Amino acid sequence: MSIKIDTSLCIGCGKCVEACPGNLLTLTGEKNKPGTKAQILIKEDCWGCCSCLKECPKHAISFFLGADMGGRGSVTHYAKERGLVIWTITKTDGSEEKIVIDPKNANKY
Ligand code: SF4
Ligand code: SF4
């Protein structure tokens, strides 16, 4: 498992670094300074908790899905819009699937 960081979106805020329970993320420079980006130190150690995805204010982090969840190279991406949680799965052929969750109703069963 591993994540992918879109450095063109990353603003170097460090929120993902603070969120990772495995201390797998670091910044390339000083926090919030121009040019500072997040990076993952040891990709193989990521166990896919997705904490970093949820904390990123720029939605710059995607998570690679296993073969059983969309195939190698497919990624999922987290966003929150108008109170709804939206997981977008982008497959290797470019197609997308969205899973929309209303947190108010998430645990009602
Ligand atoms: S998915 Fe979890 S373990 Fe992996 S880098 Fe992000 S916060 Fe760390
Ligand atoms: S939380 Fe997002 S924007 Fe902030 S450093 Fe991490 S990847 Fe970059």
CSV table of N, CA, C and O and ligand atoms in Angstrom, one decimal:
chain,number,residue,atom,x,y,z
A,1,MET,N,0.8,-1.2,0.0
A,1,MET,CA,0.0,0.0,0.0
A,1,MET,C,0.9,1.2,0.0
A,1,MET,O,2.0,1.2,0.6
A,2,SER,N,0.4,2.3,-0.6
A,2,SER,CA,1.1,3.5,-0.5
A,2,SER,C,0.2,4.7,-1.0
A,2,SER,O,-0.8,4.4,-1.6
A,3,ILE,N,0.7,5.8,-0.7
A,3,ILE,CA,0.0,7.0,-1.2
A,3,ILE,C,0.8,7.7,-2.3
A,3,ILE,O,1.9,7.4,-2.5
A,4,LYS,N,0.1,8.6,-2.9
A,4,LYS,CA,0.7,9.4,-4.0
A,4,LYS,C,0.4,10.9,-3.6
A,4,LYS,O,-0.7,11.3,-3.4
A,5,ILE,N,1.5,11.7,-3.6
A,5,ILE,CA,1.3,13.1,-3.3
A,5,ILE,C,1.4,14.0,-4.5
A,5,ILE,O,2.4,13.9,-5.2
A,6,ASP,N,0.4,14.7,-4.8
A,6,ASP,CA,0.4,15.6,-6.0
A,6,ASP,C,1.2,16.9,-5.5
A,6,ASP,O,0.6,17.8,-4.9
A,7,THR,N,2.4,17.0,-5.8
A,7,THR,CA,3.2,18.1,-5.4
A,7,THR,C,2.8,19.5,-6.0
A,7,THR,O,3.1,20.5,-5.4
A,8,SER,N,2.1,19.4,-7.1
A,8,SER,CA,1.6,20.7,-7.7
A,8,SER,C,0.5,21.3,-6.8
A,8,SER,O,0.2,22.5,-6.9
A,9,LEU,N,-0.2,20.5,-6.0
A,9,LEU,CA,-1.2,21.0,-5.1
A,9,LEU,C,-0.7,21.2,-3.7
A,9,LEU,O,-1.3,22.0,-3.0
A,10,CYS,N,0.3,20.5,-3.3
A,10,CYS,CA,0.8,20.6,-1.9
A,10,CYS,C,1.3,22.0,-1.6
A,10,CYS,O,2.1,22.6,-2.4
A,11,ILE,N,0.9,22.5,-0.4
A,11,ILE,CA,1.4,23.8,0.0
A,11,ILE,C,2.4,23.7,1.2
A,11,ILE,O,2.7,24.7,1.8
A,12,GLY,N,2.8,22.5,1.5
A,12,GLY,CA,3.8,22.3,2.6
A,12,GLY,C,3.3,22.7,4.0
A,12,GLY,O,4.1,23.1,4.8
A,13,CYS,N,2.0,22.5,4.2
A,13,CYS,CA,1.4,22.9,5.5
A,13,CYS,C,1.8,21.9,6.6
A,13,CYS,O,1.7,22.3,7.8
A,14,GLY,N,2.2,20.7,6.3
A,14,GLY,CA,2.6,19.7,7.3
A,14,GLY,C,1.5,19.0,8.0
A,14,GLY,O,1.8,18.2,8.9
A,15,LYS,N,0.2,19.2,7.7
A,15,LYS,CA,-0.9,18.6,8.4
A,15,LYS,C,-0.8,17.0,8.2
A,15,LYS,O,-1.1,16.3,9.1
A,16,CYS,N,-0.4,16.6,7.0
A,16,CYS,CA,-0.3,15.2,6.8
A,16,CYS,C,0.8,14.5,7.6
A,16,CYS,O,0.7,13.4,8.1
A,17,VAL,N,1.9,15.3,7.8
A,17,VAL,CA,3.0,14.8,8.6
A,17,VAL,C,2.6,14.6,10.0
A,17,VAL,O,2.9,13.6,10.6
A,18,GLU,N,1.8,15.5,10.6
A,18,GLU,CA,1.3,15.4,11.9
A,18,GLU,C,0.3,14.3,12.0
A,18,GLU,O,0.2,13.6,13.1
A,19,ALA,N,-0.4,14.0,11.0
A,19,ALA,CA,-1.5,13.0,11.0
A,19,ALA,C,-1.0,11.6,10.9
A,19,ALA,O,-1.7,10.6,11.4
A,20,CYS,N,0.1,11.3,10.3
A,20,CYS,CA,0.5,9.9,10.0
A,20,CYS,C,0.9,9.2,11.3
A,20,CYS,O,1.9,9.6,11.9
A,21,PRO,N,0.2,8.2,11.7
A,21,PRO,CA,0.6,7.5,12.9
A,21,PRO,C,1.9,6.7,12.8
A,21,PRO,O,2.4,6.4,13.9
A,22,GLY,N,2.4,6.5,11.6
A,22,GLY,CA,3.7,5.8,11.5
A,22,GLY,C,4.9,6.7,11.3
A,22,GLY,O,6.0,6.2,11.0
A,23,ASN,N,4.7,8.0,11.4
A,23,ASN,CA,5.8,9.0,11.1
A,23,ASN,C,6.4,8.7,9.7
A,23,ASN,O,7.6,8.8,9.6
A,24,LEU,N,5.6,8.4,8.7
A,24,LEU,CA,6.2,8.1,7.4
A,24,LEU,C,6.3,9.3,6.5
A,24,LEU,O,7.0,9.2,5.5
A,25,LEU,N,5.8,10.4,6.9
A,25,LEU,CA,5.8,11.6,6.0
A,25,LEU,C,6.7,12.7,6.6
A,25,LEU,O,6.9,12.8,7.8
A,26,THR,N,7.3,13.4,5.7
A,26,THR,CA,8.1,14.6,6.1
A,26,THR,C,8.0,15.7,5.1
A,26,THR,O,7.4,15.5,4.0
A,27,LEU,N,8.5,16.8,5.4
A,27,LEU,CA,8.5,18.0,4.5
A,27,LEU,C,9.9,18.2,4.0
A,27,LEU,O,10.9,17.9,4.6
A,28,THR,N,9.9,18.7,2.7
A,28,THR,CA,11.2,18.9,2.1
A,28,THR,C,11.9,20.1,2.6
A,28,THR,O,13.1,20.3,2.3
A,29,GLY,N,11.2,21.0,3.3
A,29,GLY,CA,11.8,22.2,3.8
A,29,GLY,C,11.0,22.7,5.0
A,29,GLY,O,10.3,22.0,5.6
A,30,GLU,N,11.0,24.0,5.1
A,30,GLU,CA,10.3,24.6,6.3
A,30,GLU,C,8.8,24.7,6.0
A,30,GLU,O,8.4,25.0,4.9
A,31,LYS,N,8.0,24.4,7.0
A,31,LYS,CA,6.6,24.4,6.9
A,31,LYS,C,6.0,25.7,6.4
A,31,LYS,O,6.4,26.8,6.8
A,32,ASN,N,5.1,25.5,5.4
A,32,ASN,CA,4.4,26.7,4.8
A,32,ASN,C,5.2,27.6,4.0
A,32,ASN,O,4.8,28.7,3.6
A,33,LYS,N,6.5,27.3,3.7
A,33,LYS,CA,7.3,28.1,2.9
A,33,LYS,C,7.2,27.7,1.5
A,33,LYS,O,7.0,26.5,1.1
A,34,PRO,N,7.3,28.7,0.5
A,34,PRO,CA,7.2,28.4,-0.9
A,34,PRO,C,8.2,27.3,-1.3
A,34,PRO,O,9.3,27.4,-0.9
A,35,GLY,N,7.7,26.3,-2.0
A,35,GLY,CA,8.6,25.3,-2.5
A,35,GLY,C,8.7,24.1,-1.6
A,35,GLY,O,9.1,23.0,-2.0
A,36,THR,N,8.2,24.2,-0.4
A,36,THR,CA,8.2,23.0,0.6
A,36,THR,C,7.0,22.1,0.2
A,36,THR,O,5.9,22.5,0.0
A,37,LYS,N,7.4,20.8,0.1
A,37,LYS,CA,6.4,19.8,-0.3
A,37,LYS,C,6.5,18.6,0.7
A,37,LYS,O,7.5,18.4,1.4
A,38,ALA,N,5.4,17.9,0.8
A,38,ALA,CA,5.4,16.7,1.6
A,38,ALA,C,5.9,15.6,0.8
A,38,ALA,O,5.8,15.5,-0.5
A,39,GLN,N,6.5,14.6,1.5
A,39,GLN,CA,7.0,13.4,0.8
A,39,GLN,C,6.9,12.2,1.7
A,39,GLN,O,6.9,12.4,3.0
A,40,ILE,N,6.8,11.0,1.2
A,40,ILE,CA,6.7,9.8,2.0
A,40,ILE,C,8.1,9.2,2.0
A,40,ILE,O,8.7,9.1,1.0
A,41,LEU,N,8.5,8.8,3.2
A,41,LEU,CA,9.9,8.3,3.4
A,41,LEU,C,10.0,6.9,2.9
A,41,LEU,O,10.9,6.5,2.1
A,42,ILE,N,9.2,6.0,3.5
A,42,ILE,CA,9.2,4.6,3.1
A,42,ILE,C,7.9,4.1,2.7
A,42,ILE,O,7.0,3.8,3.5
A,43,LYS,N,7.6,4.1,1.4
A,43,LYS,CA,6.3,3.8,0.8
A,43,LYS,C,5.8,2.4,1.3
A,43,LYS,O,4.6,2.3,1.6
A,44,GLU,N,6.7,1.5,1.4
A,44,GLU,CA,6.3,0.1,1.8
A,44,GLU,C,5.7,0.0,3.2
A,44,GLU,O,5.1,-0.9,3.5
A,45,ASP,N,6.0,1.0,4.0
A,45,ASP,CA,5.6,1.0,5.4
A,45,ASP,C,4.2,1.5,5.6
A,45,ASP,O,3.6,1.4,6.7
A,46,CYS,N,3.6,2.2,4.6
A,46,CYS,CA,2.3,2.7,4.6
A,46,CYS,C,1.3,1.6,4.7
A,46,CYS,O,1.3,0.7,3.8
A,47,TRP,N,0.4,1.7,5.7
A,47,TRP,CA,-0.6,0.6,5.8
A,47,TRP,C,-2.0,1.1,5.4
A,47,TRP,O,-3.0,0.5,5.6
A,48,GLY,N,-2.1,2.3,4.8
A,48,GLY,CA,-3.3,2.8,4.2
A,48,GLY,C,-4.4,3.2,5.1
A,48,GLY,O,-5.6,3.0,4.8
A,49,CYS,N,-4.0,3.8,6.2
A,49,CYS,CA,-5.0,4.3,7.2
A,49,CYS,C,-5.8,5.5,6.6
A,49,CYS,O,-6.9,5.8,7.1
A,50,CYS,N,-5.2,6.2,5.7
A,50,CYS,CA,-5.9,7.3,5.0
A,50,CYS,C,-6.0,8.6,5.9
A,50,CYS,O,-6.7,9.5,5.5
A,51,SER,N,-5.4,8.6,7.0
A,51,SER,CA,-5.4,9.8,7.9
A,51,SER,C,-4.8,11.0,7.2
A,51,SER,O,-5.4,12.1,7.3
A,52,CYS,N,-3.8,10.8,6.4
A,52,CYS,CA,-3.2,12.0,5.7
A,52,CYS,C,-4.1,12.5,4.6
A,52,CYS,O,-4.2,13.7,4.4
A,53,LEU,N,-4.8,11.6,3.9
A,53,LEU,CA,-5.8,12.1,2.9
A,53,LEU,C,-6.8,13.0,3.5
A,53,LEU,O,-7.2,14.0,3.0
A,54,LYS,N,-7.3,12.6,4.7
A,54,LYS,CA,-8.4,13.3,5.3
A,54,LYS,C,-8.0,14.6,5.9
A,54,LYS,O,-8.7,15.6,6.0
A,55,GLU,N,-6.7,14.7,6.3
A,55,GLU,CA,-6.2,16.0,6.9
A,55,GLU,C,-5.8,17.0,5.8
A,55,GLU,O,-5.7,18.2,6.1
A,56,CYS,N,-5.5,16.6,4.6
A,56,CYS,CA,-4.9,17.5,3.7
A,56,CYS,C,-5.9,18.5,3.2
A,56,CYS,O,-6.9,18.2,2.6
A,57,PRO,N,-5.6,19.8,3.4
A,57,PRO,CA,-6.6,20.9,3.0
A,57,PRO,C,-6.7,21.1,1.5
A,57,PRO,O,-7.6,21.7,1.0
A,58,LYS,N,-5.7,20.6,0.8
A,58,LYS,CA,-5.6,20.8,-0.7
A,58,LYS,C,-6.0,19.5,-1.4
A,58,LYS,O,-6.0,19.5,-2.6
A,59,HIS,N,-6.4,18.5,-0.7
A,59,HIS,CA,-6.7,17.2,-1.3
A,59,HIS,C,-5.6,16.7,-2.3
A,59,HIS,O,-5.9,16.3,-3.4
A,60,ALA,N,-4.4,16.9,-1.8
A,60,ALA,CA,-3.3,16.6,-2.7
A,60,ALA,C,-2.8,15.1,-2.6
A,60,ALA,O,-1.9,14.7,-3.3
A,61,ILE,N,-3.4,14.3,-1.7
A,61,ILE,CA,-2.9,13.0,-1.5
A,61,ILE,C,-4.0,12.0,-2.0
A,61,ILE,O,-5.2,12.1,-1.7
A,62,SER,N,-3.5,11.0,-2.8
A,62,SER,CA,-4.3,9.9,-3.2
A,62,SER,C,-3.7,8.6,-2.6
A,62,SER,O,-2.6,8.5,-2.2
A,63,PHE,N,-4.6,7.6,-2.6
A,63,PHE,CA,-4.1,6.3,-2.1
A,63,PHE,C,-4.2,5.2,-3.2
A,63,PHE,O,-5.3,5.1,-3.8
A,64,PHE,N,-3.2,4.5,-3.4
A,64,PHE,CA,-3.2,3.4,-4.4
A,64,PHE,C,-4.0,2.3,-3.9
A,64,PHE,O,-3.8,1.8,-2.7
A,65,LEU,N,-5.0,1.8,-4.7
A,65,LEU,CA,-5.8,0.7,-4.3
A,65,LEU,C,-5.2,-0.6,-4.7
A,65,LEU,O,-4.5,-0.7,-5.7
A,66,GLY,N,-5.5,-1.7,-3.9
A,66,GLY,CA,-5.1,-3.0,-4.3
A,66,GLY,C,-5.8,-3.6,-5.5
A,66,GLY,O,-6.8,-3.0,-5.9
A,67,ALA,N,-5.3,-4.7,-6.0
A,67,ALA,CA,-5.9,-5.3,-7.1
A,67,ALA,C,-7.4,-5.7,-6.9
A,67,ALA,O,-8.2,-5.6,-7.8
A,68,ASP,N,-7.7,-6.0,-5.7
A,68,ASP,CA,-9.1,-6.4,-5.4
A,68,ASP,C,-10.1,-5.2,-5.3
A,68,ASP,O,-11.3,-5.4,-5.2
A,69,MET,N,-9.5,-4.0,-5.3
A,69,MET,CA,-10.4,-2.8,-5.2
A,69,MET,C,-10.2,-1.9,-6.4
A,69,MET,O,-10.2,-0.7,-6.3
A,70,GLY,N,-10.0,-2.4,-7.6
A,70,GLY,CA,-9.9,-1.5,-8.7
A,70,GLY,C,-8.7,-1.8,-9.6
A,70,GLY,O,-8.6,-1.2,-10.6
A,71,GLY,N,-7.8,-2.6,-9.1
A,71,GLY,CA,-6.7,-2.9,-9.9
A,71,GLY,C,-5.4,-2.1,-9.7
A,71,GLY,O,-5.5,-1.0,-9.1
A,72,ARG,N,-4.3,-2.6,-10.0
A,72,ARG,CA,-3.0,-1.9,-9.8
A,72,ARG,C,-3.0,-0.6,-10.5
A,72,ARG,O,-3.4,-0.5,-11.7
A,73,GLY,N,-2.6,0.4,-9.8
A,73,GLY,CA,-2.5,1.7,-10.5
A,73,GLY,C,-3.7,2.6,-10.2
A,73,GLY,O,-3.7,3.8,-10.4
A,74,SER,N,-4.8,2.0,-9.8
A,74,SER,CA,-6.0,2.8,-9.5
A,74,SER,C,-5.8,3.5,-8.2
A,74,SER,O,-5.1,3.0,-7.3
A,75,VAL,N,-6.3,4.7,-8.1
A,75,VAL,CA,-6.2,5.4,-6.8
A,75,VAL,C,-7.5,5.9,-6.3
A,75,VAL,O,-8.5,6.0,-7.1
A,76,THR,N,-7.6,6.1,-5.0
A,76,THR,CA,-8.7,6.8,-4.4
A,76,THR,C,-8.3,8.1,-3.8
A,76,THR,O,-7.2,8.3,-3.4
A,77,HIS,N,-9.3,9.0,-3.8
A,77,HIS,CA,-9.0,10.4,-3.4
A,77,HIS,C,-10.2,10.8,-2.5
A,77,HIS,O,-11.3,10.5,-2.8
A,78,TYR,N,-9.8,11.6,-1.5
A,78,TYR,CA,-10.8,12.0,-0.5
A,78,TYR,C,-11.1,13.5,-0.6
A,78,TYR,O,-10.2,14.3,-0.9
A,79,ALA,N,-12.4,13.8,-0.5
A,79,ALA,CA,-12.7,15.2,-0.5
A,79,ALA,C,-14.0,15.4,0.4
A,79,ALA,O,-14.7,14.5,0.6
A,80,LYS,N,-14.2,16.6,0.9
A,80,LYS,CA,-15.4,16.9,1.7
A,80,LYS,C,-16.0,18.1,1.0
A,80,LYS,O,-15.4,19.2,0.9
A,81,GLU,N,-17.3,18.0,0.6
A,81,GLU,CA,-18.0,19.1,0.0
A,81,GLU,C,-19.4,19.2,0.6
A,81,GLU,O,-20.1,18.2,0.6
A,82,ARG,N,-19.7,20.4,1.0
A,82,ARG,CA,-21.0,20.7,1.6
A,82,ARG,C,-21.4,19.6,2.6
A,82,ARG,O,-22.6,19.1,2.6
A,83,GLY,N,-20.5,19.2,3.5
A,83,GLY,CA,-20.8,18.3,4.6
A,83,GLY,C,-20.8,16.8,4.1
A,83,GLY,O,-21.0,16.0,5.0
A,84,LEU,N,-20.6,16.5,2.9
A,84,LEU,CA,-20.6,15.2,2.4
A,84,LEU,C,-19.1,14.7,2.2
A,84,LEU,O,-18.3,15.5,1.7
A,85,VAL,N,-18.9,13.5,2.5
A,85,VAL,CA,-17.5,12.9,2.2
A,85,VAL,C,-17.6,12.2,0.9
A,85,VAL,O,-18.5,11.4,0.6
A,86,ILE,N,-16.7,12.5,0.0
A,86,ILE,CA,-16.7,11.9,-1.3
A,86,ILE,C,-15.3,11.2,-1.6
A,86,ILE,O,-14.3,11.8,-1.6
A,87,TRP,N,-15.5,9.9,-1.8
A,87,TRP,CA,-14.3,9.1,-2.2
A,87,TRP,C,-14.4,8.9,-3.7
A,87,TRP,O,-15.4,8.3,-4.1
A,88,THR,N,-13.4,9.3,-4.4
A,88,THR,CA,-13.4,9.1,-5.8
A,88,THR,C,-12.3,8.1,-6.2
A,88,THR,O,-11.2,8.2,-5.8
A,89,ILE,N,-12.8,7.1,-6.9
A,89,ILE,CA,-11.8,6.0,-7.4
A,89,ILE,C,-11.5,6.3,-8.8
A,89,ILE,O,-12.5,6.4,-9.7
A,90,THR,N,-10.3,6.5,-9.1
A,90,THR,CA,-9.9,6.7,-10.5
A,90,THR,C,-9.1,5.5,-11.0
A,90,THR,O,-8.1,5.1,-10.4
A,91,LYS,N,-9.7,4.8,-12.0
A,91,LYS,CA,-9.1,3.6,-12.5
A,91,LYS,C,-8.1,3.8,-13.5
A,91,LYS,O,-7.9,5.0,-14.0
A,92,THR,N,-7.3,2.8,-13.9
A,92,THR,CA,-6.2,3.0,-14.8
A,92,THR,C,-6.6,3.4,-16.2
A,92,THR,O,-5.8,4.0,-16.9
A,93,ASP,N,-7.9,3.1,-16.5
A,93,ASP,CA,-8.3,3.5,-17.9
A,93,ASP,C,-8.9,5.0,-17.8
A,93,ASP,O,-9.4,5.5,-18.8
A,94,GLY,N,-8.8,5.6,-16.7
A,94,GLY,CA,-9.2,7.0,-16.6
A,94,GLY,C,-10.7,7.2,-16.1
A,94,GLY,O,-11.1,8.3,-15.8
A,95,SER,N,-11.4,6.1,-16.0
A,95,SER,CA,-12.8,6.2,-15.6
A,95,SER,C,-12.8,6.4,-14.0
A,95,SER,O,-11.9,6.1,-13.3
A,96,GLU,N,-13.9,7.0,-13.6
A,96,GLU,CA,-14.1,7.3,-12.2
A,96,GLU,C,-15.3,6.7,-11.6
A,96,GLU,O,-16.4,6.7,-12.3
A,97,GLU,N,-15.3,6.4,-10.3
A,97,GLU,CA,-16.4,6.0,-9.6
A,97,GLU,C,-16.4,6.8,-8.3
A,97,GLU,O,-15.4,7.1,-7.7
A,98,LYS,N,-17.6,7.3,-7.9
A,98,LYS,CA,-17.6,8.1,-6.6
A,98,LYS,C,-18.5,7.4,-5.6
A,98,LYS,O,-19.5,6.9,-5.9
A,99,ILE,N,-18.0,7.4,-4.4
A,99,ILE,CA,-18.8,7.0,-3.2
A,99,ILE,C,-19.0,8.2,-2.3
A,99,ILE,O,-18.1,8.8,-1.9
A,100,VAL,N,-20.3,8.5,-2.2
A,100,VAL,CA,-20.7,9.7,-1.4
A,100,VAL,C,-21.3,9.3,-0.1
A,100,VAL,O,-22.2,8.5,-0.1
A,101,ILE,N,-20.8,9.8,1.0
A,101,ILE,CA,-21.2,9.4,2.3
A,101,ILE,C,-21.7,10.7,3.0
A,101,ILE,O,-20.9,11.7,3.1
A,102,ASP,N,-22.9,10.6,3.6
A,102,ASP,CA,-23.3,11.7,4.5
A,102,ASP,C,-22.9,11.3,5.9
A,102,ASP,O,-23.5,10.3,6.4
A,103,PRO,N,-22.0,11.9,6.5
A,103,PRO,CA,-21.5,11.5,7.8
A,103,PRO,C,-22.6,11.4,8.9
A,103,PRO,O,-22.5,10.7,9.8
A,104,LYS,N,-23.7,12.2,8.7
A,104,LYS,CA,-24.8,12.2,9.6
A,104,LYS,C,-25.5,10.8,9.6
A,104,LYS,O,-26.1,10.4,10.6
A,105,ASN,N,-25.4,10.2,8.5
A,105,ASN,CA,-26.1,8.9,8.3
A,105,ASN,C,-25.2,7.7,8.3
A,105,ASN,O,-25.6,6.6,8.0
A,106,ALA,N,-23.9,7.9,8.5
A,106,ALA,CA,-22.9,6.9,8.2
A,106,ALA,C,-23.0,5.7,9.2
A,106,ALA,O,-22.7,4.6,8.8
A,107,ASN,N,-23.5,5.9,10.4
A,107,ASN,CA,-23.5,4.7,11.4
A,107,ASN,C,-24.9,4.4,11.8
A,107,ASN,O,-25.1,4.0,13.0
A,108,LYS,N,-25.9,4.4,10.9
A,108,LYS,CA,-27.3,4.2,11.3
A,108,LYS,C,-27.7,2.8,11.2
A,108,LYS,O,-28.9,2.5,11.5
A,109,TYR,N,-26.9,1.9,10.8
A,109,TYR,CA,-27.4,0.5,10.7
A,109,TYR,C,-26.8,-0.3,11.9
A,109,TYR,O,-26.0,0.1,12.6
B,1,SF4,S1,-2.1,6.4,4.6
B,1,SF4,FE1,-1.8,6.4,6.9
B,1,SF4,S2,0.1,5.2,7.2
B,1,SF4,FE2,0.0,5.8,5.0
B,1,SF4,S3,1.2,7.7,4.8
B,1,SF4,FE3,-1.0,8.3,5.1
B,1,SF4,S4,-1.2,8.6,7.3
B,1,SF4,FE4,0.7,7.4,7.0
B,2,SF4,S1,-1.4,18.1,4.2
B,2,SF4,FE1,-1.5,18.3,1.9
B,2,SF4,S2,-0.9,20.3,1.5
B,2,SF4,FE2,-0.3,19.9,3.6
B,2,SF4,S3,1.9,19.2,3.4
B,2,SF4,FE3,0.6,17.4,3.4
B,2,SF4,S4,0.2,17.0,1.1
B,2,SF4,FE4,1.0,19.1,1.3
